[in-house]
């Protein structure tokens, strides 16, 4: 069963020092993400369709690539024990098997965040209601209730602008998080295969 909270929790549990197994704080990552998203939404408040199309295309390609990584991890999940295996090799093998499962969680989290960025990009591409459209709605409402049209128009316009700021913030946050997660996952995959080769070469 799909659970967003479980995907996020599993990904958060992968932040630790591999050598000491000591958990690392995520406060700096979250604060940096919030600052970057806030700066971007104020620096570039209006997105072009070309930029949003590029985001959707890039995310679609990377999500497709990450799904192939998921299937590979599922088919090569555990490193099997060898006859007469030493205690040291057994411990290293257990840590690598754990790392493999964690990479699976990282990729799942990346797919989740990427899909959010794609959905928000599509929402951001929706047409901003123009003055004629808003005035038409207000005129229709005014037939039934007394309404200050000019005040209502400004309220709707500012409400829509505020909504765009909120959507833009979460768009940049999900985009920045997906980039960071993809980069981190790529490094972890490289480290996993490097350690796996070392374990294979050291096998009796």
mmCIF file of N, CA, C and O in Angstrom, residues 67-157:
data_model
loop_
_atom_site.group_PDB
_atom_site.id
_atom_site.type_symbol
_atom_site.label_atom_id
_atom_site.label_comp_id
_atom_site.label_asym_id
_atom_site.label_seq_id
_atom_site.Cartn_x
_atom_site.Cartn_y
_atom_site.Cartn_z
ATOM 1 N N UNK A 67 13.280 4.162 -12.194
ATOM 2 C CA UNK A 67 12.494 2.931 -12.132
ATOM 3 C C UNK A 67 13.329 1.730 -12.573
ATOM 4 O O UNK A 67 13.193 0.631 -12.022
ATOM 5 N N UNK A 68 14.209 1.928 -13.548
ATOM 6 C CA UNK A 68 15.080 0.834 -13.958
ATOM 7 C C UNK A 68 16.049 0.471 -12.837
ATOM 8 O O UNK A 68 16.385 -0.705 -12.650
ATOM 9 N N UNK A 69 16.488 1.487 -12.074
ATOM 10 C CA UNK A 69 17.343 1.222 -10.917
ATOM 11 C C UNK A 69 16.574 0.444 -9.858
ATOM 12 O O UNK A 69 17.112 -0.489 -9.232
ATOM 13 N N UNK A 70 15.306 0.784 -9.663
ATOM 14 C CA UNK A 70 14.476 0.060 -8.692
ATOM 15 C C UNK A 70 14.362 -1.418 -9.046
ATOM 16 O O UNK A 70 14.519 -2.290 -8.189
ATOM 17 N N UNK A 71 14.088 -1.694 -10.325
ATOM 18 C CA UNK A 71 13.949 -3.087 -10.746
ATOM 19 C C UNK A 71 15.270 -3.832 -10.605
ATOM 20 O O UNK A 71 15.289 -5.016 -10.253
ATOM 21 N N UNK A 72 16.379 -3.137 -10.867
ATOM 22 C CA UNK A 72 17.688 -3.773 -10.703
ATOM 23 C C UNK A 72 17.935 -4.113 -9.243
ATOM 24 O O UNK A 72 18.411 -5.206 -8.916
ATOM 25 N N UNK A 73 17.603 -3.183 -8.343
ATOM 26 C CA UNK A 73 17.815 -3.424 -6.919
ATOM 27 C C UNK A 73 16.937 -4.566 -6.415
ATOM 28 O O UNK A 73 17.340 -5.349 -5.556
ATOM 29 N N UNK A 74 15.726 -4.649 -6.941
ATOM 30 C CA UNK A 74 14.825 -5.725 -6.525
ATOM 31 C C UNK A 74 15.328 -7.095 -6.982
ATOM 32 O O UNK A 74 15.168 -8.087 -6.283
ATOM 33 N N UNK A 75 15.939 -7.129 -8.164
ATOM 34 C CA UNK A 75 16.423 -8.400 -8.697
ATOM 35 C C UNK A 75 17.801 -8.775 -8.156
ATOM 36 O O UNK A 75 18.225 -9.919 -8.283
ATOM 37 N N UNK A 76 18.502 -7.800 -7.580
ATOM 38 C CA UNK A 76 19.833 -8.073 -7.013
ATOM 39 C C UNK A 76 19.890 -7.528 -5.582
ATOM 40 O O UNK A 76 20.791 -6.765 -5.223
ATOM 41 N N UNK A 77 18.913 -7.916 -4.779
ATOM 42 C CA UNK A 77 18.736 -7.279 -3.478
ATOM 43 C C UNK A 77 19.792 -7.670 -2.453
ATOM 44 O O UNK A 77 20.308 -6.815 -1.740
ATOM 45 N N UNK A 78 20.128 -8.935 -2.368
ATOM 46 C CA UNK A 78 21.021 -9.391 -1.299
ATOM 47 C C UNK A 78 22.281 -10.050 -1.851
ATOM 48 O O UNK A 78 22.229 -10.781 -2.835
ATOM 49 N N UNK A 79 23.390 -9.777 -1.168
ATOM 50 C CA UNK A 79 24.645 -10.463 -1.466
ATOM 51 C C UNK A 79 24.656 -11.745 -0.641
ATOM 52 O O UNK A 79 24.516 -11.707 0.587
ATOM 53 N N UNK A 80 24.806 -12.844 -1.300
ATOM 54 C CA UNK A 80 24.704 -14.135 -0.626
ATOM 55 C C UNK A 80 25.980 -14.459 0.153
ATOM 56 O O UNK A 80 27.081 -14.062 -0.219
ATOM 57 N N UNK A 81 25.786 -15.195 1.243
ATOM 58 C CA UNK A 81 26.928 -15.609 2.067
ATOM 59 C C UNK A 81 27.719 -16.697 1.348
ATOM 60 O O UNK A 81 27.177 -17.472 0.558
ATOM 61 N N UNK A 82 29.023 -16.743 1.624
ATOM 62 C CA UNK A 82 29.901 -17.747 1.043
ATOM 63 C C UNK A 82 30.213 -18.823 2.080
ATOM 64 O O UNK A 82 30.196 -18.568 3.291
ATOM 65 N N UNK A 83 30.494 -20.028 1.634
ATOM 66 C CA UNK A 83 30.886 -21.091 2.581
ATOM 67 C C UNK A 83 32.164 -20.695 3.327
ATOM 68 O O UNK A 83 33.121 -20.208 2.718
ATOM 69 N N UNK A 84 32.184 -20.890 4.623
ATOM 70 C CA UNK A 84 33.355 -20.553 5.420
ATOM 71 C C UNK A 84 33.609 -19.069 5.514
ATOM 72 O O UNK A 84 34.759 -18.632 5.657
ATOM 73 N N UNK A 85 32.566 -18.273 5.419
ATOM 74 C CA UNK A 85 32.702 -16.806 5.423
ATOM 75 C C UNK A 85 33.185 -16.335 6.787
ATOM 76 O O UNK A 85 32.717 -16.784 7.837
ATOM 77 N N UNK A 86 34.104 -15.374 6.780
ATOM 78 C CA UNK A 86 34.616 -14.823 8.022
ATOM 79 C C UNK A 86 33.587 -13.887 8.655
ATOM 80 O O UNK A 86 32.667 -13.408 7.997
ATOM 81 N N UNK A 87 33.764 -13.620 9.948
ATOM 82 C CA UNK A 87 32.846 -12.725 10.669
ATOM 83 C C UNK A 87 32.924 -11.319 10.083
ATOM 84 O O UNK A 87 31.901 -10.637 9.916
ATOM 85 N N UNK A 88 34.149 -10.887 9.761
ATOM 86 C CA UNK A 88 34.330 -9.538 9.197
ATOM 87 C C UNK A 88 33.584 -9.398 7.877
ATOM 88 O O UNK A 88 32.888 -8.401 7.640
ATOM 89 N N UNK A 89 33.704 -10.402 7.006
ATOM 90 C CA UNK A 89 33.011 -10.335 5.723
ATOM 91 C C UNK A 89 31.496 -10.395 5.904
ATOM 92 O O UNK A 89 30.746 -9.741 5.185
ATOM 93 N N UNK A 90 31.054 -11.174 6.876
ATOM 94 C CA UNK A 90 29.625 -11.277 7.152
ATOM 95 C C UNK A 90 29.045 -9.934 7.584
ATOM 96 O O UNK A 90 27.953 -9.538 7.155
ATOM 97 N N UNK A 91 29.806 -9.201 8.414
ATOM 98 C CA UNK A 91 29.346 -7.887 8.866
ATOM 99 C C UNK A 91 29.324 -6.884 7.715
ATOM 100 O O UNK A 91 28.375 -6.095 7.591
ATOM 101 N N UNK A 92 30.363 -6.926 6.890
ATOM 102 C CA UNK A 92 30.410 -6.023 5.735
ATOM 103 C C UNK A 92 29.286 -6.342 4.755
ATOM 104 O O UNK A 92 28.670 -5.431 4.181
ATOM 105 N N UNK A 93 29.007 -7.615 4.575
ATOM 106 C CA UNK A 93 27.939 -8.023 3.660
ATOM 107 C C UNK A 93 26.574 -7.549 4.185
ATOM 108 O O UNK A 93 25.721 -7.086 3.425
ATOM 109 N N UNK A 94 26.381 -7.663 5.504
ATOM 110 C CA UNK A 94 25.117 -7.226 6.102
ATOM 111 C C UNK A 94 24.926 -5.715 5.922
ATOM 112 O O UNK A 94 23.811 -5.245 5.634
ATOM 113 N N UNK A 95 26.007 -4.960 6.068
ATOM 114 C CA UNK A 95 25.907 -3.508 5.903
ATOM 115 C C UNK A 95 25.607 -3.143 4.450
ATOM 116 O O UNK A 95 24.834 -2.214 4.176
ATOM 117 N N UNK A 96 26.208 -3.890 3.521
ATOM 118 C CA UNK A 96 25.943 -3.619 2.104
ATOM 119 C C UNK A 96 24.511 -3.981 1.722
ATOM 120 O O UNK A 96 23.870 -3.272 0.936
ATOM 121 N N UNK A 97 24.010 -5.080 2.266
ATOM 122 C CA UNK A 97 22.621 -5.453 1.996
ATOM 123 C C UNK A 97 21.663 -4.400 2.550
ATOM 124 O O UNK A 97 20.642 -4.077 1.934
ATOM 125 N N UNK A 98 22.008 -3.857 3.708
ATOM 126 C CA UNK A 98 21.207 -2.788 4.289
ATOM 127 C C UNK A 98 21.280 -1.539 3.414
ATOM 128 O O UNK A 98 20.251 -0.874 3.174
ATOM 129 N N UNK A 99 22.469 -1.225 2.916
ATOM 130 C CA UNK A 99 22.641 -0.066 2.041
ATOM 131 C C UNK A 99 21.833 -0.219 0.764
ATOM 132 O O UNK A 99 21.236 0.743 0.276
ATOM 133 N N UNK A 100 21.775 -1.423 0.233
ATOM 134 C CA UNK A 100 21.003 -1.680 -0.982
ATOM 135 C C UNK A 100 19.521 -1.397 -0.752
ATOM 136 O O UNK A 100 18.852 -0.773 -1.591
ATOM 137 N N UNK A 101 19.002 -1.838 0.392
ATOM 138 C CA UNK A 101 17.602 -1.566 0.709
ATOM 139 C C UNK A 101 17.362 -0.073 0.915
ATOM 140 O O UNK A 101 16.295 0.453 0.555
ATOM 141 N N UNK A 102 18.341 0.605 1.490
ATOM 142 C CA UNK A 102 18.204 2.046 1.705
ATOM 143 C C UNK A 102 18.198 2.806 0.379
ATOM 144 O O UNK A 102 17.462 3.791 0.218
ATOM 145 N N UNK A 103 19.008 2.361 -0.577
ATOM 146 C CA UNK A 103 19.015 2.994 -1.901
ATOM 147 C C UNK A 103 17.650 2.827 -2.555
ATOM 148 O O UNK A 103 17.153 3.738 -3.240
ATOM 149 N N UNK A 104 17.025 1.682 -2.332
ATOM 150 C CA UNK A 104 15.667 1.468 -2.826
ATOM 151 C C UNK A 104 14.725 2.528 -2.253
ATOM 152 O O UNK A 104 13.894 3.104 -2.966
ATOM 153 N N UNK A 105 14.863 2.823 -0.957
ATOM 154 C CA UNK A 105 14.029 3.856 -0.331
ATOM 155 C C UNK A 105 14.365 5.237 -0.887
ATOM 156 O O UNK A 105 13.465 6.074 -1.071
ATOM 157 N N UNK A 106 15.653 5.487 -1.153
ATOM 158 C CA UNK A 106 16.050 6.770 -1.726
ATOM 159 C C UNK A 106 15.436 6.991 -3.102
ATOM 160 O O UNK A 106 14.930 8.082 -3.403
ATOM 161 N N UNK A 107 15.468 5.954 -3.916
ATOM 162 C CA UNK A 107 14.903 6.057 -5.268
ATOM 163 C C UNK A 107 13.393 6.234 -5.198
ATOM 164 O O UNK A 107 12.812 7.022 -5.952
ATOM 165 N N UNK A 108 12.746 5.532 -4.291
ATOM 166 C CA UNK A 108 11.303 5.668 -4.117
ATOM 167 C C UNK A 108 10.952 7.096 -3.699
ATOM 168 O O UNK A 108 9.979 7.683 -4.200
ATOM 169 N N UNK A 109 11.749 7.659 -2.805
ATOM 170 C CA UNK A 109 11.519 9.032 -2.360
ATOM 171 C C UNK A 109 11.748 10.016 -3.504
ATOM 172 O O UNK A 109 10.992 10.973 -3.667
ATOM 173 N N UNK A 110 12.784 9.765 -4.293
ATOM 174 C CA UNK A 110 13.043 10.637 -5.442
ATOM 175 C C UNK A 110 11.858 10.622 -6.408
ATOM 176 O O UNK A 110 11.423 11.680 -6.882
ATOM 177 N N UNK A 111 11.338 9.446 -6.700
ATOM 178 C CA UNK A 111 10.179 9.352 -7.594
ATOM 179 C C UNK A 111 8.991 10.111 -7.024
ATOM 180 O O UNK A 111 8.276 10.810 -7.754
ATOM 181 N N UNK A 112 8.785 9.990 -5.723
ATOM 182 C CA UNK A 112 7.672 10.668 -5.067
ATOM 183 C C UNK A 112 7.797 12.189 -5.190
ATOM 184 O O UNK A 112 6.847 12.874 -5.579
ATOM 185 N N UNK A 113 8.979 12.726 -4.888
ATOM 186 C CA UNK A 113 9.188 14.173 -4.943
ATOM 187 C C UNK A 113 9.137 14.672 -6.392
ATOM 188 O O UNK A 113 8.597 15.748 -6.663
ATOM 189 N N UNK A 114 9.674 13.889 -7.315
ATOM 190 C CA UNK A 114 9.663 14.285 -8.719
ATOM 191 C C UNK A 114 8.248 14.371 -9.267
ATOM 192 O O UNK A 114 7.911 15.288 -10.026
ATOM 193 N N UNK A 115 7.422 13.413 -8.885
ATOM 194 C CA UNK A 115 6.027 13.432 -9.337
ATOM 195 C C UNK A 115 5.319 14.673 -8.791
ATOM 196 O O UNK A 115 4.510 15.302 -9.482
ATOM 197 N N UNK A 116 5.630 15.042 -7.553
ATOM 198 C CA UNK A 116 5.049 16.263 -6.986
ATOM 199 C C UNK A 116 5.457 17.481 -7.806
ATOM 200 O O UNK A 116 4.633 18.351 -8.118
ATOM 201 N N UNK A 117 6.737 17.566 -8.187
ATOM 202 C CA UNK A 117 7.211 18.710 -8.974
ATOM 203 C C UNK A 117 6.541 18.756 -10.345
ATOM 204 O O UNK A 117 6.242 19.840 -10.857
ATOM 205 N N UNK A 118 6.288 17.590 -10.925
ATOM 206 C CA UNK A 118 5.609 17.549 -12.226
ATOM 207 C C UNK A 118 4.161 18.027 -12.087
ATOM 208 O O UNK A 118 3.674 18.828 -12.894
ATOM 209 N N UNK A 119 3.474 17.554 -11.054
ATOM 210 C CA UNK A 119 2.083 17.961 -10.833
ATOM 211 C C UNK A 119 1.995 19.471 -10.591
ATOM 212 O O UNK A 119 1.117 20.158 -11.149
ATOM 213 N N UNK A 120 2.914 20.007 -9.790
ATOM 214 C CA UNK A 120 2.910 21.439 -9.513
ATOM 215 C C UNK A 120 3.256 22.244 -10.761
ATOM 216 O O UNK A 120 2.740 23.343 -10.957
ATOM 217 N N UNK A 121 4.137 21.706 -11.593
ATOM 218 C CA UNK A 121 4.465 22.384 -12.853
ATOM 219 C C UNK A 121 3.239 22.478 -13.747
ATOM 220 O O UNK A 121 2.979 23.521 -14.361
ATOM 221 N N UNK A 122 2.482 21.402 -13.818
ATOM 222 C CA UNK A 122 1.255 21.413 -14.618
ATOM 223 C C UNK A 122 0.251 22.407 -14.046
ATOM 224 O O UNK A 122 -0.433 23.117 -14.789
ATOM 225 N N UNK A 123 0.162 22.463 -12.710
ATOM 226 C CA UNK A 123 -0.736 23.418 -12.075
ATOM 227 C C UNK A 123 -0.288 24.848 -12.340
ATOM 228 O O UNK A 123 -1.111 25.738 -12.563
ATOM 229 N N UNK A 124 1.020 25.058 -12.330
ATOM 230 C CA UNK A 124 1.564 26.391 -12.561
ATOM 231 C C UNK A 124 1.335 26.840 -13.998
ATOM 232 O O UNK A 124 1.288 28.035 -14.287
ATOM 233 N N UNK A 125 1.208 25.884 -14.904
ATOM 234 C CA UNK A 125 0.992 26.220 -16.313
ATOM 235 C C UNK A 125 -0.456 26.587 -16.609
ATOM 236 O O UNK A 125 -0.774 27.036 -17.712
ATOM 237 N N UNK A 126 -1.355 26.361 -15.632
ATOM 238 C CA UNK A 126 -2.757 26.710 -15.858
ATOM 239 C C UNK A 126 -2.880 28.214 -16.034
ATOM 240 O O UNK A 126 -2.163 29.001 -15.415
ATOM 241 N N UNK A 127 -3.784 28.602 -16.871
ATOM 242 C CA UNK A 127 -3.901 30.009 -17.253
ATOM 243 C C UNK A 127 -4.375 30.865 -16.079
ATOM 244 O O UNK A 127 -5.324 30.533 -15.391
ATOM 245 N N UNK A 128 -3.693 31.989 -15.883
ATOM 246 C CA UNK A 128 -4.104 32.951 -14.868
ATOM 247 C C UNK A 128 -5.405 33.608 -15.325
ATOM 248 O O UNK A 128 -5.505 34.080 -16.447
ATOM 249 N N UNK A 129 -6.451 33.632 -14.481
ATOM 250 C CA UNK A 129 -7.718 34.212 -14.914
ATOM 251 C C UNK A 129 -7.573 35.692 -15.241
ATOM 252 O O UNK A 129 -7.050 36.461 -14.443
ATOM 253 N N UNK A 130 -8.008 36.115 -16.428
ATOM 254 C CA UNK A 130 -7.871 37.501 -16.824
ATOM 255 C C UNK A 130 -9.016 38.345 -16.263
ATOM 256 O O UNK A 130 -9.958 37.846 -15.663
ATOM 257 N N UNK A 131 -8.922 39.633 -16.500
ATOM 258 C CA UNK A 131 -9.893 40.574 -15.924
ATOM 259 C C UNK A 131 -11.303 40.297 -16.441
ATOM 260 O O UNK A 131 -12.278 40.341 -15.685
ATOM 261 N N UNK A 132 -11.413 40.012 -17.738
ATOM 262 C CA UNK A 132 -12.725 39.766 -18.332
ATOM 263 C C UNK A 132 -13.387 38.545 -17.708
ATOM 264 O O UNK A 132 -14.600 38.539 -17.426
ATOM 265 N N UNK A 133 -12.585 37.501 -17.466
ATOM 266 C CA UNK A 133 -13.109 36.269 -16.864
ATOM 267 C C UNK A 133 -13.609 36.532 -15.445
ATOM 268 O O UNK A 133 -14.706 36.116 -15.065
ATOM 269 N N UNK A 134 -12.808 37.240 -14.649
ATOM 270 C CA UNK A 134 -13.185 37.530 -13.269
ATOM 271 C C UNK A 134 -14.426 38.418 -13.223
ATOM 272 O O UNK A 134 -15.356 38.177 -12.437
ATOM 273 N N UNK A 135 -14.452 39.452 -14.064
ATOM 274 C CA UNK A 135 -15.591 40.374 -14.069
ATOM 275 C C UNK A 135 -16.882 39.652 -14.475
ATOM 276 O O UNK A 135 -17.968 39.980 -13.973
ATOM 277 N N UNK A 136 -16.763 38.686 -15.369
ATOM 278 C CA UNK A 136 -17.937 37.910 -15.768
ATOM 279 C C UNK A 136 -18.511 37.126 -14.603
ATOM 280 O O UNK A 136 -19.737 37.075 -14.409
ATOM 281 N N UNK A 137 -17.630 36.515 -13.813
ATOM 282 C CA UNK A 137 -18.082 35.770 -12.640
ATOM 283 C C UNK A 137 -18.722 36.706 -11.616
ATOM 284 O O UNK A 137 -19.788 36.420 -11.049
ATOM 285 N N UNK A 138 -18.086 37.854 -11.371
ATOM 286 C CA UNK A 138 -18.608 38.807 -10.398
ATOM 287 C C UNK A 138 -19.954 39.366 -10.831
ATOM 288 O O UNK A 138 -20.845 39.599 -9.998
ATOM 289 N N UNK A 139 -20.126 39.623 -12.125
ATOM 290 C CA UNK A 139 -21.402 40.128 -12.632
ATOM 291 C C UNK A 139 -22.512 39.103 -12.427
ATOM 292 O O UNK A 139 -23.656 39.456 -12.089
ATOM 293 N N UNK A 140 -22.169 37.834 -12.612
ATOM 294 C CA UNK A 140 -23.158 36.776 -12.402
ATOM 295 C C UNK A 140 -23.557 36.696 -10.925
ATOM 296 O O UNK A 140 -24.742 36.589 -10.593
ATOM 297 N N UNK A 141 -22.555 36.774 -10.031
ATOM 298 C CA UNK A 141 -22.842 36.719 -8.593
ATOM 299 C C UNK A 141 -23.645 37.941 -8.168
ATOM 300 O O UNK A 141 -24.543 37.856 -7.314
ATOM 301 N N UNK A 142 -23.371 39.095 -8.786
ATOM 302 C CA UNK A 142 -24.015 40.350 -8.421
ATOM 303 C C UNK A 142 -25.513 40.353 -8.727
ATOM 304 O O UNK A 142 -26.256 41.193 -8.233
ATOM 305 N N UNK A 143 -25.957 39.421 -9.558
ATOM 306 C CA UNK A 143 -27.386 39.313 -9.864
ATOM 307 C C UNK A 143 -28.172 38.772 -8.672
ATOM 308 O O UNK A 143 -29.376 38.997 -8.565
ATOM 309 N N UNK A 144 -27.476 38.089 -7.788
ATOM 310 C CA UNK A 144 -28.154 37.445 -6.666
ATOM 311 C C UNK A 144 -27.884 38.147 -5.341
ATOM 312 O O UNK A 144 -28.747 38.179 -4.476
ATOM 313 N N UNK A 145 -26.665 38.686 -5.185
ATOM 314 C CA UNK A 145 -26.341 39.391 -3.945
ATOM 315 C C UNK A 145 -25.649 40.699 -4.281
ATOM 316 O O UNK A 145 -25.011 40.839 -5.333
ATOM 317 N N UNK A 146 -25.815 41.679 -3.369
ATOM 318 C CA UNK A 146 -25.153 42.969 -3.569
ATOM 319 C C UNK A 146 -23.665 42.802 -3.306
ATOM 320 O O UNK A 146 -23.253 42.279 -2.256
ATOM 321 N N UNK A 147 -22.841 43.235 -4.238
ATOM 322 C CA UNK A 147 -21.400 42.976 -4.158
ATOM 323 C C UNK A 147 -20.628 44.180 -4.659
ATOM 324 O O UNK A 147 -20.975 44.779 -5.693
ATOM 325 N N UNK A 148 -19.621 44.577 -3.891
ATOM 326 C CA UNK A 148 -18.722 45.634 -4.333
ATOM 327 C C UNK A 148 -17.760 45.012 -5.348
ATOM 328 O O UNK A 148 -16.777 44.358 -4.987
ATOM 329 N N UNK A 149 -18.052 45.213 -6.653
ATOM 330 C CA UNK A 149 -17.323 44.525 -7.715
ATOM 331 C C UNK A 149 -15.837 44.844 -7.709
ATOM 332 O O UNK A 149 -14.996 43.953 -7.868
ATOM 333 N N UNK A 150 -15.497 46.120 -7.522
ATOM 334 C CA UNK A 150 -14.083 46.512 -7.574
ATOM 335 C C UNK A 150 -13.299 45.883 -6.424
ATOM 336 O O UNK A 150 -12.182 45.390 -6.616
ATOM 337 N N UNK A 151 -13.907 45.861 -5.221
ATOM 338 C CA UNK A 151 -13.231 45.264 -4.063
ATOM 339 C C UNK A 151 -13.088 43.755 -4.251
ATOM 340 O O UNK A 151 -12.029 43.178 -3.974
ATOM 341 N N UNK A 152 -14.156 43.113 -4.725
ATOM 342 C CA UNK A 152 -14.122 41.659 -4.930
ATOM 343 C C UNK A 152 -13.089 41.284 -5.988
ATOM 344 O O UNK A 152 -12.396 40.270 -5.867
ATOM 345 N N UNK A 153 -12.986 42.110 -7.039
ATOM 346 C CA UNK A 153 -12.011 41.840 -8.095
ATOM 347 C C UNK A 153 -10.590 41.872 -7.543
ATOM 348 O O UNK A 153 -9.773 40.985 -7.823
ATOM 349 N N UNK A 154 -10.285 42.889 -6.762
ATOM 350 C CA UNK A 154 -8.944 43.009 -6.185
ATOM 351 C C UNK A 154 -8.665 41.869 -5.223
ATOM 352 O O UNK A 154 -7.550 41.343 -5.170
ATOM 353 N N UNK A 155 -9.697 41.470 -4.463
ATOM 354 C CA UNK A 155 -9.512 40.370 -3.518
ATOM 355 C C UNK A 155 -9.191 39.074 -4.250
ATOM 356 O O UNK A 155 -8.270 38.336 -3.863
ATOM 357 N N UNK A 156 -9.910 38.791 -5.327
ATOM 358 C CA UNK A 156 -9.661 37.580 -6.111
ATOM 359 C C UNK A 156 -8.284 37.634 -6.758
ATOM 360 O O UNK A 156 -7.548 36.648 -6.785
ATOM 361 N N UNK A 157 -7.939 38.802 -7.279
ATOM 362 C CA UNK A 157 -6.646 38.931 -7.959
ATOM 363 C C UNK A 157 -5.492 38.686 -6.999
ATOM 364 O O UNK A 157 -4.540 37.959 -7.305
#
